[in-house]
């Protein structure tokens, strides 16, 4: 399941992130790559332990903590502290799969990467190329969203970032360990939750809506690991 999260950050928050990143020290992106992806990765990142990474990451996590669509789609148990990257002209990231387990530096906690997230921090008209291409059951999905929008996709997917041919593409990227590990089960819960929400919005509270809400929670109880 590929899910768009519109306005994960507001325009003001995107501008703030960009202003902080303008002043940040960028390093080679190979620092967080595994053995295979290291060969394929040509981009820049800001160090995970930097003040900029920590403060901007907190802004993103705070916003997502109260974001209904994100919560419904990801059912997050643990979220890896957001990282930040950029692809300048000529940079790309060839086809790869993200590492399954990510230790969070300094706190002895590991995150199983069920979902990958990319939050776009550059307006699409400001660069050419740089599409995130995700291979899923239905073929290739080419993703290039508005600044502030985010894409969530199964971390089991092969994916790549096309070469940037003009401008520079900035984004935040991170991973989520979900309470529901199985992508089809999570997709079903997301669909059910959305259907219940629109049923309520159209017809108000009803006995059926209450029963469906109960079914949602009983499925979650069966499938969730917390
Ligand atoms: Ni990746």
Short mmCIF file of C-alpha atoms and ligand atoms in Angstrom, two decimals:
data_model
loop_
_atom_site.label_atom_id
_atom_site.label_comp_id
_atom_site.label_asym_id
_atom_site.label_seq_id
_atom_site.Cartn_x
_atom_site.Cartn_y
_atom_site.Cartn_z
CA UNK A 1 0.00 0.00 0.00
CA UNK A 2 1.34 3.39 -1.03
CA UNK A 3 -0.23 6.27 0.91
CA UNK A 4 0.07 10.01 0.37
CA UNK A 5 -0.02 12.14 3.50
CA UNK A 6 -0.86 15.67 2.31
CA UNK A 7 0.50 18.54 4.41
CA UNK A 8 2.48 16.40 6.82
CA UNK A 9 4.20 19.76 7.34
CA UNK A 10 2.67 23.20 6.73
CA UNK A 11 4.27 25.68 4.30
CA UNK A 12 5.73 27.59 7.28
CA UNK A 13 7.24 24.42 8.74
CA UNK A 14 8.76 23.48 5.38
CA UNK A 15 10.28 26.98 5.12
CA UNK A 16 11.68 26.63 8.64
CA UNK A 17 13.20 23.21 7.86
CA UNK A 18 14.78 24.56 4.69
CA UNK A 19 16.23 27.58 6.52
CA UNK A 20 17.86 25.31 9.12
CA UNK A 21 19.11 22.89 6.43
CA UNK A 22 20.62 25.82 4.46
CA UNK A 23 23.02 26.36 7.37
CA UNK A 24 23.67 22.66 8.07
CA UNK A 25 26.89 20.79 7.27
CA UNK A 26 26.15 18.16 4.61
CA UNK A 27 28.11 14.93 4.39
CA UNK A 28 28.24 11.94 2.01
CA UNK A 29 24.99 9.94 2.25
CA UNK A 30 26.87 6.62 2.31
CA UNK A 31 27.12 6.97 6.13
CA UNK A 32 23.71 5.38 6.72
CA UNK A 33 23.77 2.95 3.77
CA UNK A 34 24.12 -0.84 4.01
CA UNK A 35 26.73 -2.78 2.03
CA UNK A 36 24.61 -3.13 -1.13
CA UNK A 37 23.01 0.30 -1.18
CA UNK A 38 26.37 1.97 -0.47
CA UNK A 39 27.36 1.19 -4.08
CA UNK A 40 24.17 2.71 -5.46
CA UNK A 41 23.88 5.84 -3.32
CA UNK A 42 25.03 9.24 -4.49
CA UNK A 43 23.57 11.99 -2.32
CA UNK A 44 24.25 14.20 0.69
CA UNK A 45 22.86 13.99 4.23
CA UNK A 46 23.17 15.92 7.44
CA UNK A 47 24.74 13.92 10.29
CA UNK A 48 22.22 12.03 12.38
CA UNK A 49 23.70 13.33 15.62
CA UNK A 50 23.66 17.01 14.57
CA UNK A 51 21.55 19.58 16.39
CA UNK A 52 19.75 20.41 13.10
CA UNK A 53 18.76 16.78 12.56
CA UNK A 54 17.52 16.42 16.13
CA UNK A 55 15.44 19.62 16.28
CA UNK A 56 13.90 19.24 12.82
CA UNK A 57 13.20 15.57 13.50
CA UNK A 58 11.30 16.53 16.63
CA UNK A 59 9.16 19.00 14.68
CA UNK A 60 8.22 16.27 12.20
CA UNK A 61 7.51 13.64 14.87
CA UNK A 62 5.38 16.08 16.90
CA UNK A 63 3.30 16.92 13.84
CA UNK A 64 2.86 13.28 12.86
CA UNK A 65 1.89 12.35 16.42
CA UNK A 66 -1.40 14.20 15.97
CA UNK A 67 -1.86 13.48 12.25
CA UNK A 68 -4.95 11.27 11.83
CA UNK A 69 -4.21 9.98 8.33
CA UNK A 70 -0.62 9.11 9.24
CA UNK A 71 -1.71 7.30 12.41
CA UNK A 72 -4.45 5.40 10.58
CA UNK A 73 -2.16 4.34 7.72
CA UNK A 74 0.99 3.49 9.71
CA UNK A 75 -0.36 2.39 13.12
CA UNK A 76 3.08 3.35 14.45
CA UNK A 77 4.77 1.54 17.32
CA UNK A 78 8.24 3.09 16.88
CA UNK A 79 9.39 5.81 14.54
CA UNK A 80 13.05 6.14 13.59
CA UNK A 81 14.36 9.70 14.15
CA UNK A 82 13.97 11.49 10.78
CA UNK A 83 17.05 11.91 8.58
CA UNK A 84 17.55 14.58 5.91
CA UNK A 85 19.05 14.26 2.45
CA UNK A 86 19.57 16.18 -0.75
CA UNK A 87 20.20 15.24 -4.34
CA UNK A 88 21.98 17.93 -6.30
CA UNK A 89 22.32 17.85 -10.09
CA UNK A 90 23.67 14.46 -11.21
CA UNK A 91 22.96 12.69 -7.90
CA UNK A 92 20.74 9.60 -7.62
CA UNK A 93 20.13 6.45 -5.59
CA UNK A 94 19.96 3.21 -7.60
CA UNK A 95 17.53 0.36 -6.93
CA UNK A 96 17.76 -1.05 -3.40
CA UNK A 97 15.78 -2.30 -0.42
CA UNK A 98 16.16 -0.54 2.94
CA UNK A 99 17.77 -2.43 5.83
CA UNK A 100 15.25 -4.48 7.83
CA UNK A 101 16.49 -3.49 11.29
CA UNK A 102 17.79 -0.06 12.29
CA UNK A 103 19.41 0.56 15.67
CA UNK A 104 18.55 4.04 16.96
CA UNK A 105 21.93 5.60 17.79
CA UNK A 106 22.63 6.16 21.47
CA UNK A 107 19.52 4.63 23.04
CA UNK A 108 19.84 0.87 22.48
CA UNK A 109 16.47 0.56 20.72
CA UNK A 110 16.02 -1.16 17.37
CA UNK A 111 13.34 -0.34 14.82
CA UNK A 112 12.05 -3.00 12.43
CA UNK A 113 11.43 -1.06 9.23
CA UNK A 114 7.90 -2.02 8.18
CA UNK A 115 7.21 1.28 6.40
CA UNK A 116 9.50 3.73 4.65
CA UNK A 117 8.60 7.43 4.60
CA UNK A 118 9.79 10.28 2.39
CA UNK A 119 8.70 13.82 3.24
CA UNK A 120 9.32 16.21 0.36
CA UNK A 121 10.95 19.54 1.25
CA UNK A 122 11.38 20.99 -2.27
CA UNK A 123 8.55 22.13 -4.55
CA UNK A 124 8.39 19.83 -7.63
CA UNK A 125 8.75 22.78 -10.02
CA UNK A 126 12.12 23.64 -8.49
CA UNK A 127 13.88 20.51 -9.80
CA UNK A 128 13.78 18.05 -12.69
CA UNK A 129 14.19 14.29 -12.25
CA UNK A 130 14.54 13.07 -8.67
CA UNK A 131 11.34 10.97 -8.74
CA UNK A 132 11.08 8.29 -6.07
CA UNK A 133 10.28 5.14 -8.05
CA UNK A 134 8.68 2.35 -6.02
CA UNK A 135 8.15 -1.14 -7.40
CA UNK A 136 4.95 -2.66 -6.08
CA UNK A 137 2.53 -5.40 -7.08
CA UNK A 138 1.00 -3.16 -9.76
CA UNK A 139 4.30 -2.12 -11.34
CA UNK A 140 6.31 1.04 -10.84
CA UNK A 141 4.89 4.04 -9.01
CA UNK A 142 6.66 7.35 -9.71
CA UNK A 143 6.34 9.72 -6.78
CA UNK A 144 7.09 13.45 -6.77
CA UNK A 145 4.87 15.28 -4.30
CA UNK A 146 4.37 18.88 -3.20
CA UNK A 147 6.71 20.25 -0.52
CA UNK A 148 5.25 19.26 2.86
CA UNK A 149 3.61 16.10 1.52
CA UNK A 150 4.82 12.68 2.50
CA UNK A 151 4.67 9.21 0.97
CA UNK A 152 4.44 6.03 3.05
CA UNK A 153 5.29 2.73 1.35
CA UNK A 154 6.14 -0.83 2.41
CA UNK A 155 9.83 -1.04 3.29
CA UNK A 156 9.82 -4.43 1.57
CA UNK A 157 9.60 -2.61 -1.81
CA UNK A 158 12.51 -2.19 -4.17
CA UNK A 159 12.89 1.52 -4.89
CA UNK A 160 15.23 4.14 -6.32
CA UNK A 161 15.62 7.89 -6.74
CA UNK A 162 16.04 9.00 -10.35
CA UNK A 163 18.97 11.30 -11.17
CA UNK A 164 18.29 15.00 -10.58
CA UNK A 165 18.92 16.89 -13.83
CA UNK A 166 18.14 20.45 -12.61
CA UNK A 167 18.03 22.04 -9.18
CA UNK A 168 18.26 20.18 -5.89
CA UNK A 169 15.78 17.82 -4.23
CA UNK A 170 15.64 17.99 -0.42
CA UNK A 171 13.68 15.64 1.76
CA UNK A 172 13.38 13.95 5.10
CA UNK A 173 13.28 10.17 5.22
CA UNK A 174 12.72 7.67 8.00
CA UNK A 175 11.14 4.35 8.91
CA UNK A 176 8.26 3.15 11.02
CA UNK A 177 7.80 -0.08 12.95
CA UNK A 178 4.07 -0.64 12.84
CA UNK A 179 1.91 -2.31 15.46
CA UNK A 180 0.65 -4.34 12.47
CA UNK A 181 3.62 -5.85 10.64
CA UNK A 182 1.69 -7.29 7.70
CA UNK A 183 1.13 -4.75 4.92
CA UNK A 184 -2.16 -6.22 3.55
CA UNK A 185 -3.62 -6.41 7.09
CA UNK A 186 -2.59 -2.79 7.73
CA UNK A 187 -4.11 -1.76 4.37
CA UNK A 188 -7.38 -3.44 5.31
CA UNK A 189 -7.53 -1.61 8.66
CA UNK A 190 -6.75 1.71 6.92
CA UNK A 191 -9.56 1.11 4.43
CA UNK A 192 -12.01 0.11 7.17
CA UNK A 193 -11.11 3.13 9.31
CA UNK A 194 -11.58 5.50 6.34
CA UNK A 195 -14.93 3.91 5.50
CA UNK A 196 -16.16 4.29 9.10
CA UNK A 197 -15.04 7.95 9.15
CA UNK A 198 -16.93 8.77 5.94
CA UNK A 199 -19.99 6.82 7.08
CA UNK A 200 -20.05 8.96 10.25
CA UNK A 201 -19.47 12.17 8.29
CA UNK A 202 -22.37 11.39 5.92
CA UNK A 203 -24.96 9.87 8.24
CA UNK A 204 -23.86 10.80 11.76
CA UNK A 205 -23.65 8.28 14.57
CA UNK A 206 -25.54 5.04 14.05
CA UNK A 207 -25.65 1.60 15.61
CA UNK A 208 -23.90 0.22 12.50
CA UNK A 209 -21.07 2.74 12.79
CA UNK A 210 -20.58 1.72 16.43
CA UNK A 211 -20.55 -1.97 15.46
CA UNK A 212 -18.04 -1.36 12.65
CA UNK A 213 -15.82 0.60 15.06
CA UNK A 214 -15.95 -2.41 17.35
CA UNK A 215 -14.95 -4.70 14.45
CA UNK A 216 -12.05 -2.37 13.65
CA UNK A 217 -10.75 -2.55 17.21
CA UNK A 218 -11.26 -6.28 17.47
CA UNK A 219 -9.24 -6.84 14.29
CA UNK A 220 -6.56 -4.50 15.63
CA UNK A 221 -6.53 -6.46 18.89
CA UNK A 222 -5.96 -9.71 16.94
CA UNK A 223 -3.19 -8.34 14.75
CA UNK A 224 -1.34 -5.72 16.80
CA UNK A 225 1.98 -6.40 18.52
CA UNK A 226 2.70 -3.76 21.15
NI1 LIG B 1 15.74 3.50 0.40
#
